[in-house]
Coordinates of C-alpha atoms in Angstrom, one line a residue:
X1409 CA 37.9 -34.3 9.1
X1410 CA 34.2 -34.4 7.4
X1411 CA 33.5 -31.0 4.4
X1412 CA 30.5 -29.6 4.2
X1413 CA 29.1 -29.9 0.8
X1414 CA 27.6 -27.1 -1.7
X1415 CA 24.3 -27.6 -2.9
X1416 CA 24.0 -28.5 -6.1
X1417 CA 23.9 -25.9 -8.6
X1418 CA 22.2 -26.1 -12.3
X1419 CA 23.8 -27.9 -14.9
X1420 CA 23.6 -27.1 -18.6
X1421 CA 21.3 -28.9 -20.8
X1422 CA 20.6 -29.1 -24.5
X1423 CA 18.4 -26.6 -26.1
X1424 CA 15.9 -27.7 -27.8
X1425 CA 15.1 -27.8 -31.8
X1426 CA 12.6 -25.3 -32.1
X1427 CA 12.1 -21.6 -30.5
X1428 CA 9.2 -19.5 -29.8
X1429 CA 7.7 -16.3 -30.7
X1430 CA 8.9 -13.2 -28.7
X1431 CA 4.9 -12.2 -28.2
X1432 CA 4.6 -15.4 -26.9
X1433 CA 7.5 -15.8 -23.9
X1434 CA 7.5 -11.3 -23.3
X1435 CA 3.9 -11.8 -22.2
X1436 CA 2.1 -10.4 -19.0
X1437 CA 0.7 -11.4 -16.9
X1438 CA -2.3 -9.6 -15.9
X1439 CA -1.0 -8.5 -12.9
X1440 CA 1.9 -6.9 -14.2
X1441 CA 0.1 -5.9 -17.1
X1442 CA -1.8 -3.7 -14.8
X1443 CA 1.1 -2.4 -12.4
X1444 CA 3.2 -1.3 -16.2
X1445 CA 1.1 1.6 -16.5
X1446 CA 2.3 2.8 -13.2
X1447 CA 5.7 1.9 -13.9
X1448 CA 5.6 3.6 -16.8
X1449 CA 5.1 6.8 -15.0
X1450 CA 7.4 6.5 -12.1
X1451 CA 10.4 5.6 -15.0
X1452 CA 9.5 8.6 -17.0
X1453 CA 8.9 11.7 -13.6
X1454 CA 12.2 10.1 -12.4
X1455 CA 14.0 10.5 -15.4
X1456 CA 13.3 14.6 -15.6
X1457 CA 12.5 16.1 -18.1
X1458 CA 14.1 13.5 -20.8
X1459 CA 11.7 11.1 -19.8
X1460 CA 8.4 13.0 -20.1
X1461 CA 9.7 13.9 -23.5
X1462 CA 9.0 10.6 -24.2
X1463 CA 5.6 10.6 -23.4
X1464 CA 4.1 13.6 -25.2
X1465 CA 1.4 12.1 -26.4
X1466 CA 0.7 10.9 -23.1
X1467 CA 1.1 13.9 -20.7
X1468 CA 0.8 16.9 -23.4
X1469 CA -1.6 15.3 -25.9
X1470 CA -2.6 17.6 -29.0
X1471 CA -5.5 19.9 -28.2
X1472 CA -8.3 18.8 -31.2
X1473 CA -7.5 20.7 -34.7
X1474 CA -4.4 22.1 -33.4
X1475 CA -2.1 22.1 -36.6
X1476 CA 1.6 19.6 -36.0
X1477 CA 3.7 23.2 -36.8
X1478 CA 2.0 24.9 -33.7
X1479 CA 1.8 21.5 -31.3
X1480 CA 6.1 21.3 -31.9
X1481 CA 5.9 24.1 -30.8
X1482 CA 3.8 23.8 -27.7
X1483 CA 6.5 20.6 -27.0
X1484 CA 8.7 22.6 -27.0
X1485 CA 8.2 24.9 -24.5
X1486 CA 8.4 21.8 -21.9
X1487 CA 9.8 22.3 -18.7
X1488 CA 9.8 20.3 -15.3
X1489 CA 10.9 21.2 -12.1
X1490 CA 11.2 17.7 -10.3
X1491 CA 10.3 17.8 -7.1
X1492 CA 9.1 14.4 -7.1
X1493 CA 12.3 13.6 -7.5
X1494 CA 13.4 15.4 -4.4
X1495 CA 11.4 13.8 -2.5
X1496 CA 12.5 10.0 -3.2
X1497 CA 15.8 10.9 -2.6
X1498 CA 14.7 12.8 1.1
X1499 CA 12.0 9.4 2.3
X1500 CA 15.2 6.6 0.7
X1501 CA 17.9 7.7 2.6
X1502 CA 16.6 7.8 6.0
X1503 CA 17.0 3.8 6.7
X1504 CA 20.5 4.7 6.4
X1505 CA 21.6 7.4 8.2
X1506 CA 23.4 4.6 9.8
X1507 CA 24.5 1.0 8.3
X1508 CA 22.6 -2.3 7.9
X1509 CA 23.8 -4.2 10.0
X1510 CA 23.6 -8.0 11.4
X1511 CA 22.2 -8.7 15.0
X1512 CA 24.2 -11.0 16.9
X1513 CA 23.5 -12.4 20.3
X1514 CA 26.6 -12.7 22.2
X1515 CA 25.2 -14.7 25.0
X1516 CA 23.4 -17.3 22.9
X1517 CA 26.2 -19.2 20.3
X1518 CA 23.4 -19.6 17.5
X1519 CA 23.5 -15.9 17.2
X1520 CA 27.1 -15.4 15.8
X1521 CA 27.6 -15.1 12.5
X1522 CA 29.4 -17.2 10.0
X1523 CA 31.7 -15.8 9.0
X1524 CA 31.3 -16.8 5.3
X1525 CA 27.8 -14.7 5.6
X1526 CA 30.3 -11.7 7.2
X1527 CA 32.5 -11.8 4.2
X1528 CA 29.9 -12.1 1.8
X1529 CA 27.9 -9.1 3.6
X1530 CA 31.3 -6.9 2.2
X1531 CA 30.1 -7.7 -1.3
X1532 CA 26.7 -8.8 -1.7
X1533 CA 26.6 -8.6 -5.8
X1534 CA 29.7 -9.3 -6.6
X1535 CA 30.6 -6.2 -7.8
X1536 CA 31.6 -4.6 -4.6
X1537 CA 28.3 -3.3 -3.3
X1538 CA 27.8 -3.6 0.7
X1539 CA 24.9 -5.1 2.3
X1540 CA 23.7 -1.0 3.2
X1541 CA 24.5 0.7 -0.7
X1542 CA 22.7 -3.1 -2.2
X1543 CA 19.6 -2.4 0.2
X1544 CA 19.4 1.0 -0.2
X1545 CA 18.9 0.6 -4.2
X1546 CA 16.2 -2.3 -3.3
X1547 CA 14.4 0.5 -0.8
X1548 CA 14.4 3.6 -3.3
X1549 CA 13.0 1.6 -5.9
X1550 CA 10.5 0.0 -3.7
X1551 CA 9.6 3.5 -3.2
X1552 CA 8.7 4.0 -6.3
X1553 CA 7.5 0.9 -8.1
X1554 CA 5.6 -0.1 -4.6
X1555 CA 7.5 -3.6 -5.3
X1556 CA 11.2 -4.4 -5.7
X1557 CA 12.6 -7.6 -6.1
X1558 CA 16.0 -9.3 -4.8
X1559 CA 17.4 -12.8 -6.8
X1560 CA 20.0 -14.7 -4.7
X1561 CA 21.6 -16.1 -7.4
X1562 CA 24.6 -18.7 -7.4
X1563 CA 27.9 -18.9 -10.0
X1564 CA 26.8 -22.3 -12.2
X1565 CA 29.2 -25.7 -12.3
X1566 CA 28.9 -28.8 -14.3
X1567 CA 29.6 -30.6 -11.4
X1568 CA 26.5 -31.8 -9.5
X1569 CA 27.9 -31.6 -6.1
X1570 CA 30.8 -29.5 -4.7
X1571 CA 32.4 -28.6 -1.5
X1572 CA 32.1 -24.8 0.4
X1573 CA 36.4 -25.6 0.0
X1574 CA 36.3 -26.3 -4.1
X1575 CA 34.2 -23.2 -4.6
X1576 CA 36.0 -20.7 -3.0
X1577 CA 39.2 -21.7 -4.8
X1578 CA 37.6 -21.7 -8.0
X1579 CA 36.0 -18.4 -7.1
X1580 CA 32.7 -19.5 -6.9
X1581 CA 29.7 -18.3 -4.6
X1582 CA 25.9 -17.2 -4.2
X1583 CA 25.6 -13.3 -5.1
X1584 CA 22.4 -11.0 -5.5
X1585 CA 21.1 -9.2 -8.1
X1586 CA 18.8 -6.4 -8.4
X1587 CA 15.6 -7.2 -10.5
X1588 CA 13.7 -4.2 -11.1
X1589 CA 9.8 -4.6 -10.4
X1590 CA 9.2 -3.9 -14.8
X1591 CA 10.6 -6.6 -15.6
X1592 CA 9.0 -9.3 -13.9
X1593 CA 6.7 -10.3 -16.6
X1594 CA 4.8 -13.0 -14.7
X1595 CA 4.6 -13.6 -10.8
X1596 CA 3.0 -16.7 -9.4
X1597 CA 2.6 -18.5 -5.6
X1598 CA 0.7 -20.5 -3.7
X1599 CA 0.1 -21.2 0.4
X1600 CA 2.2 -23.9 1.8
X1601 CA 1.3 -24.7 4.8
X1602 CA 0.9 -21.1 6.7
X1603 CA 3.5 -20.0 4.1
X1604 CA 3.4 -18.1 1.0
X1605 CA 5.5 -19.8 -1.5
X1606 CA 6.9 -18.6 -5.0
X1607 CA 5.3 -21.0 -8.0
X1608 CA 6.6 -19.3 -10.8
X1609 CA 8.3 -16.1 -11.9
X1610 CA 9.1 -15.3 -15.6
X1611 CA 11.6 -12.3 -15.9
X1612 CA 13.0 -10.4 -18.9
X1613 CA 16.4 -9.7 -19.0
X1614 CA 17.1 -6.7 -21.1
X1615 CA 20.6 -6.1 -23.1
X1616 CA 22.4 -7.4 -26.5
X1617 CA 20.5 -10.0 -26.9
X1618 CA 17.4 -9.7 -24.1
X1619 CA 16.8 -12.9 -22.3
X1620 CA 14.3 -14.0 -20.1
X1621 CA 14.7 -16.3 -17.0
X1622 CA 12.1 -18.3 -15.9
X1623 CA 11.7 -20.4 -12.7
X1624 CA 9.5 -22.6 -11.6
X1625 CA 8.4 -25.4 -8.6
X1626 CA 6.6 -28.6 -9.4
X1627 CA 5.0 -30.3 -6.1
X1628 CA 4.4 -33.9 -6.5
X1629 CA 3.1 -36.7 -3.9
X1630 CA 5.2 -39.8 -4.4
X1631 CA 3.5 -43.3 -3.2
X1632 CA 4.8 -42.8 -0.3
X1633 CA 2.7 -40.2 0.6
X1634 CA 5.2 -37.7 0.6
X1635 CA 6.0 -34.3 -1.0
X1636 CA 8.4 -34.2 -3.4
X1637 CA 9.4 -31.0 -4.1
X1638 CA 11.2 -29.8 -7.8
X1639 CA 12.5 -26.3 -8.6
X1640 CA 14.1 -25.6 -12.1
X1641 CA 15.4 -22.9 -13.9
X1642 CA 15.1 -22.2 -17.8
X1643 CA 17.1 -19.4 -19.5
X1644 CA 16.5 -18.0 -23.0
X1645 CA 18.0 -15.8 -25.5
X1646 CA 16.1 -13.6 -28.3
X1647 CA 17.4 -14.3 -31.7
X1648 CA 16.6 -13.6 -35.2
X1649 CA 16.0 -17.0 -37.0
X1650 CA 17.8 -17.1 -40.5
X1651 CA 14.8 -18.8 -42.5
X1652 CA 11.7 -16.7 -41.5
X1653 CA 14.1 -13.7 -40.3
X1654 CA 11.6 -13.2 -37.8
X1655 CA 12.8 -12.6 -33.9
X1656 CA 12.2 -15.7 -31.5
X1657 CA 13.5 -16.7 -28.2
X1658 CA 15.9 -20.4 -28.1
X1659 CA 16.3 -22.1 -24.6
X1660 CA 19.8 -22.5 -24.2
X1661 CA 20.4 -23.1 -20.6
X1662 CA 18.3 -24.8 -17.7
X1663 CA 18.8 -27.2 -15.2
X1664 CA 17.4 -27.1 -11.6
X1665 CA 17.6 -25.3 -7.9
X1666 CA 18.8 -27.2 -5.3
X1667 CA 17.7 -25.1 -2.5
X1668 CA 14.4 -27.0 -3.0
X1669 CA 12.9 -23.0 -3.8
X1670 CA 12.6 -20.5 -5.8
X1671 CA 15.4 -18.2 -4.8
X1672 CA 13.6 -14.8 -5.3
X1673 CA 12.5 -12.0 -1.8
X1674 CA 10.7 -9.6 -2.9
X1675 CA 10.1 -6.0 -1.0
X1676 CA 6.8 -4.5 -0.7
X1677 CA 5.6 -1.5 0.2
X1678 CA 2.4 -0.9 -1.3
X1679 CA -1.1 -2.2 -0.7
X1680 CA -1.9 -6.0 -2.1
X1681 CA -5.1 -6.4 -3.2
X1682 CA -5.4 -10.3 -1.9
X1683 CA -3.5 -13.0 -3.0
X1684 CA -2.6 -11.4 -6.3
X1685 CA 0.3 -10.0 -7.5
X1686 CA -0.5 -6.0 -8.3
X1687 CA -0.5 -2.9 -5.8
X1688 CA -1.7 0.3 -4.4
X1689 CA 1.8 2.1 -5.3
X1690 CA 2.5 4.6 -1.9
X1691 CA 3.7 7.2 -4.4
X1692 CA 0.6 7.6 -6.5
X1693 CA -0.7 10.7 -5.9
X1694 CA 2.6 11.9 -5.4
X1695 CA 3.7 10.7 -9.1
X1696 CA 0.2 12.2 -10.6
X1697 CA 0.8 15.4 -8.8
X1698 CA 4.2 15.8 -10.5
X1699 CA 2.7 15.6 -13.6
X1700 CA 0.1 17.6 -13.3
X1701 CA 2.5 20.4 -12.0
X1702 CA 4.5 19.1 -15.5
X1703 CA 1.5 20.2 -17.5
X1704 CA 1.3 23.1 -15.5
X1705 CA 4.8 24.6 -15.8
X1706 CA 4.4 23.8 -19.9
X1707 CA 1.3 25.8 -19.9
X1708 CA 2.8 28.5 -18.2
X1709 CA 6.0 28.6 -20.5
X1710 CA 3.9 28.0 -23.6
X1711 CA 1.6 31.2 -22.6
X1712 CA 4.5 33.5 -21.8
X1713 CA 6.1 32.9 -24.8
X1714 CA 3.0 33.6 -27.1
X1715 CA 2.0 36.7 -24.6
X1716 CA 5.0 38.5 -22.8
X1717 CA 5.9 39.8 -25.7
X1718 CA 3.7 43.0 -26.5
X1719 CA 2.5 43.2 -30.9
X1720 CA 3.3 46.5 -33.3
X1721 CA -0.6 47.5 -34.4
X1722 CA -1.2 50.3 -36.7
X1723 CA -4.0 51.9 -37.2
X1724 CA -5.6 53.7 -40.4
X1725 CA -2.2 52.6 -42.4
X1726 CA -2.2 51.4 -45.7
X1727 CA 0.3 49.1 -46.2
X1728 CA 2.9 49.4 -48.8
X1729 CA 3.1 47.7 -51.9
X1730 CA 6.4 45.7 -52.5
X1731 CA 8.0 45.4 -55.9
X1732 CA 6.2 42.9 -56.9
X1733 CA 2.8 44.3 -56.4
X1734 CA 1.8 42.3 -52.9
X1735 CA 0.7 43.9 -50.2
X1736 CA 4.3 43.8 -47.1
X1737 CA 3.3 42.3 -44.2
X1738 CA 6.7 42.8 -42.4
X1739 CA 7.2 45.1 -39.9
X1740 CA 10.7 46.2 -39.0
X1741 CA 10.9 46.8 -35.4
X1742 CA 14.0 47.4 -33.0
X1743 CA 16.4 50.3 -32.1
X1744 CA 17.5 52.7 -35.0
X1745 CA 14.1 52.2 -36.6
X1746 CA 11.5 54.7 -38.1
X1747 CA 8.4 54.6 -38.3
X1748 CA 6.2 57.0 -39.9
X1749 CA 2.7 57.1 -40.9
X1750 CA 2.4 58.9 -44.8
X1751 CA -0.7 61.9 -45.3
X1752 CA -3.9 60.1 -46.6
X1753 CA -5.0 61.0 -50.3
X1754 CA -8.4 62.0 -49.1
X1755 CA -7.1 64.4 -46.8
X1756 CA -8.1 62.9 -43.4
X1757 CA -5.9 62.6 -40.7
X1758 CA -2.5 60.3 -40.7
X1759 CA -3.0 56.7 -39.2
X1760 CA -0.9 55.9 -36.3
X1761 CA 1.4 53.5 -35.0
X1762 CA 0.8 51.6 -30.9
X1763 CA 1.9 48.6 -29.1
X1764 CA 0.0 46.1 -27.8
X1765 CA 0.5 44.3 -24.3
X1766 CA -1.4 41.6 -23.2
X1767 CA -2.7 41.4 -19.8
X1768 CA -1.2 40.1 -17.1
X1769 CA -4.0 38.6 -15.3
X1770 CA -4.0 34.8 -17.3
X1771 CA -0.4 34.6 -16.2
X1772 CA -1.0 35.4 -13.0
X1773 CA -3.8 33.2 -12.2
X1774 CA -1.6 30.2 -14.1
X1775 CA 1.4 31.1 -11.7
X1776 CA -0.6 31.0 -9.2
X1777 CA -2.6 27.1 -9.9
X1778 CA 1.5 26.8 -10.1
X1779 CA 3.0 27.2 -6.3
X1780 CA -0.7 25.4 -4.9
X1781 CA 0.4 22.5 -7.0
X1782 CA 4.2 22.4 -5.8
X1783 CA 2.6 23.3 -2.2
X1784 CA 0.5 19.9 -2.7
X1785 CA 2.9 18.3 -4.0
X1786 CA 5.5 19.0 -1.1
X1787 CA 3.3 18.3 1.3
X1788 CA 2.5 14.8 0.1
X1789 CA 6.2 13.9 0.1
X1790 CA 6.3 15.1 3.9
X1791 CA 3.4 13.0 5.1
X1792 CA 5.0 9.4 4.1
X1793 CA 7.4 10.5 7.5
X1794 CA 5.2 11.9 10.0
X1795 CA 1.6 10.8 9.2
X1796 CA 0.3 8.8 11.5
X1797 CA -1.6 5.5 11.1
X1798 CA -4.9 7.1 11.0
X1799 CA -4.4 8.8 7.8
X1800 CA -1.8 7.4 5.6
X1801 CA -2.8 6.8 2.4
X1802 CA -1.6 3.1 2.3
X1803 CA -1.4 1.2 5.3
X1804 CA 1.3 -1.0 6.2
X1805 CA 0.8 -4.1 8.0
X1806 CA 3.4 -2.7 11.0
X1807 CA 1.9 0.7 10.4
X1808 CA -1.3 -1.0 11.6
X1809 CA 0.1 -3.7 13.5
X1810 CA 1.2 -0.1 15.8
X1811 CA 4.8 -0.8 15.4
X1812 CA 5.4 2.3 13.5
X1813 CA 4.3 5.8 13.9
X1814 CA 5.1 6.7 10.1
X1815 CA 5.5 5.0 6.4
X1816 CA 8.7 4.9 6.0
X1817 CA 9.3 3.4 9.5
X1818 CA 6.9 0.6 8.1
X1819 CA 8.7 0.3 4.8
X1820 CA 12.4 0.0 6.6
X1821 CA 10.7 -3.0 9.2
X1822 CA 10.0 -5.2 6.0
X1823 CA 13.0 -4.0 4.2
X1824 CA 15.0 -5.7 7.2
X1825 CA 12.5 -8.8 6.5
X1826 CA 13.2 -9.0 2.7
X1827 CA 16.9 -8.8 4.1
X1828 CA 17.1 -11.8 6.2
X1829 CA 14.7 -13.8 4.0
X1830 CA 17.7 -13.3 1.0
X1831 CA 20.3 -14.1 3.8
X1832 CA 18.6 -17.1 4.8
X1833 CA 18.7 -18.2 0.9
X1834 CA 22.7 -17.2 1.1
X1835 CA 22.9 -19.4 3.8
X1836 CA 21.3 -22.4 2.1
X1837 CA 23.9 -21.9 -0.9
X1838 CA 26.6 -21.8 1.4
X1839 CA 25.4 -24.9 3.3
X1840 CA 25.6 -23.4 5.9
X1841 CA 22.8 -23.7 9.2
X1842 CA 21.9 -19.7 9.7
X1843 CA 19.2 -17.6 11.0
X1844 CA 19.5 -13.9 10.0
X1845 CA 18.7 -10.9 12.1
X1846 CA 19.3 -7.2 9.9
X1847 CA 19.1 -4.6 11.6
X1848 CA 17.9 -1.8 9.8
X1849 CA 17.8 2.2 11.4
X1850 CA 14.0 2.9 11.5
X1851 CA 14.0 5.2 14.9
X1852 CA 14.3 8.5 13.0
X1853 CA 10.4 9.0 13.5
X1854 CA 10.6 8.9 17.1
X1855 CA 13.5 11.1 17.3
X1856 CA 11.4 13.4 15.5
X1857 CA 9.3 13.9 18.3
X1858 CA 11.3 14.0 21.2
X1859 CA 9.9 11.6 23.3
X1860 CA 12.7 8.8 23.3
X1861 CA 14.6 11.5 24.7
X1862 CA 12.3 11.5 27.5
X1863 CA 12.1 8.3 28.1
X1864 CA 16.1 7.9 27.9
X1865 CA 16.9 10.4 30.4
X1866 CA 14.2 8.8 33.1
X1867 CA 15.9 5.4 32.5
X1868 CA 19.0 6.7 33.2
X1869 CA 17.8 8.6 36.0
X1870 CA 16.3 5.3 38.2
X1871 CA 19.3 3.4 36.8
X1872 CA 18.1 1.0 33.9
X1873 CA 20.3 1.8 31.9
X1874 CA 24.4 2.8 32.1
X1875 CA 25.7 6.0 30.9
X1876 CA 27.7 4.6 28.3
X1877 CA 24.8 2.9 27.1
X1878 CA 22.7 6.2 27.1
X1879 CA 25.2 8.0 25.7
X1880 CA 25.3 5.5 22.7
X1881 CA 21.7 6.2 23.0
X1882 CA 22.4 10.1 22.2
X1883 CA 24.7 9.3 19.1
X1884 CA 22.6 7.1 17.6
X1885 CA 19.5 10.1 17.2
X1886 CA 22.5 12.8 16.1
X1887 CA 22.1 14.3 19.3
X1888 CA 25.8 13.7 20.2
X1889 CA 28.6 14.5 17.2
X1890 CA 29.3 11.0 15.4
X1891 CA 32.8 11.8 16.4
X1892 CA 31.9 11.3 20.1
X1893 CA 33.6 8.0 22.1
X1894 CA 32.7 7.8 25.4
X1895 CA 37.0 6.7 26.5
X1896 CA 37.7 10.5 25.1
X1897 CA 34.9 12.1 26.8
X1898 CA 35.6 9.7 29.8
X1899 CA 39.3 11.8 30.1
X1900 CA 37.6 15.2 29.6
X1901 CA 35.4 14.6 32.4
X1902 CA 39.2 14.7 34.6
X1903 CA 40.8 17.0 33.1
X1904 CA 37.8 19.3 33.6
X1905 CA 38.5 18.7 37.5
X1906 CA 40.5 21.5 39.5
X1907 CA 43.7 20.6 40.6
X1908 CA 43.5 19.8 45.0
X1909 CA 39.7 19.6 44.3
X1910 CA 38.3 16.2 45.6
X1911 CA 38.4 12.7 44.2
X1912 CA 35.7 13.0 41.2
X1913 CA 34.7 9.2 39.6
X1914 CA 34.3 9.7 36.1
X1915 CA 30.2 8.1 35.1
X1916 CA 29.8 4.7 34.6

């Protein structure tokens, strides 16, 4: 019996003698540095009030000539209603109203899902996350950051060649790792034929200690004119130099990638600028409006703290002198307190006490402006789900091609493509010949219009689809209960037939 071979995985190599300065290895590319400014904003917003407090210098800068104590009091009034977080949770959950599934073609043996791949989808990251759970995280971060990444890695082995049976016996397997956009320090690509391929990726891996991982592709032509491709990886660890006491990076491991390509897949939702790795974030307007709303909420709370309490004023009254001969300016107020005004020495009328209360017009104005901002933010949150291709802020390729009526559906379709690419890399690690097709639920915008229900009714009336297919589609659109089964419904229909009545055939 021929044993299938598992592609060779990376091997250890001796680390170099010297280290690399931290600022050199952690340096971002121009595109990454450009996008990082936005990523910091969206991270702060998602972290809520605690995240915003870390960026007071940017979101609540000090007024000109504002004293430190006054600034401290103003920032202590910071409040935040995180509408953006609610919007993102709602949008990112739409494609996962149903499970992500592998599509099979029962009429084609080539469409059969290998058992190894099916088993893999139950635990794609080695930590128990199935395909749907992992995909939902990628989708959530992709909407927020305009791009997210899947690293298709493999357990490392010391042997150059290992059979699949041996790998399973030793518990070695491919696994997916989620890489946040802001942790990609640099990425480069080029066109090979009609396909864009990654040629260089540098990843910052925060931890204790920090690491930097580098993937690099080399394409060379041999003497016969054939293209020879080599892909390598390196792992660098941050250490403290024993001599200089300065932090630096040393390479601790490296090796080849035997599948011949950098095993990373991008999931992109933003509009890309040419071949650069910078994007127009689809939710940028909502993030900026949430920050503006945070400023307005904090301003209203600060104004309330300063003006919502009446002040006691004394007119025509000489302040009393203390035992030290200094004028007393503090006046006790509250229940069981008596205020009086002594007679004047010149016989004139006594002074009087009165409360000075601020007008409420300015507070009403601030509150009305805040309510207007909140309405605008909620409207921005609905737009990606309901907008047509004519008025979506960021038009994705799927929308422009007419495949999707909304941005969220377009993102769902692109997520399907990204998952297929990741599964294709997984198959290569396993040594399998498999062309995956992944179904991500994306019909939610059609259901909202109701046009698809009319089309289903007409198709059923013409006899184009069976009753079972019709009810399956109704169940998929949440018209029927999730507990609905065609078998139980057939039994119930037969029970509804009155005794002694005509024979009734159940629907088919």
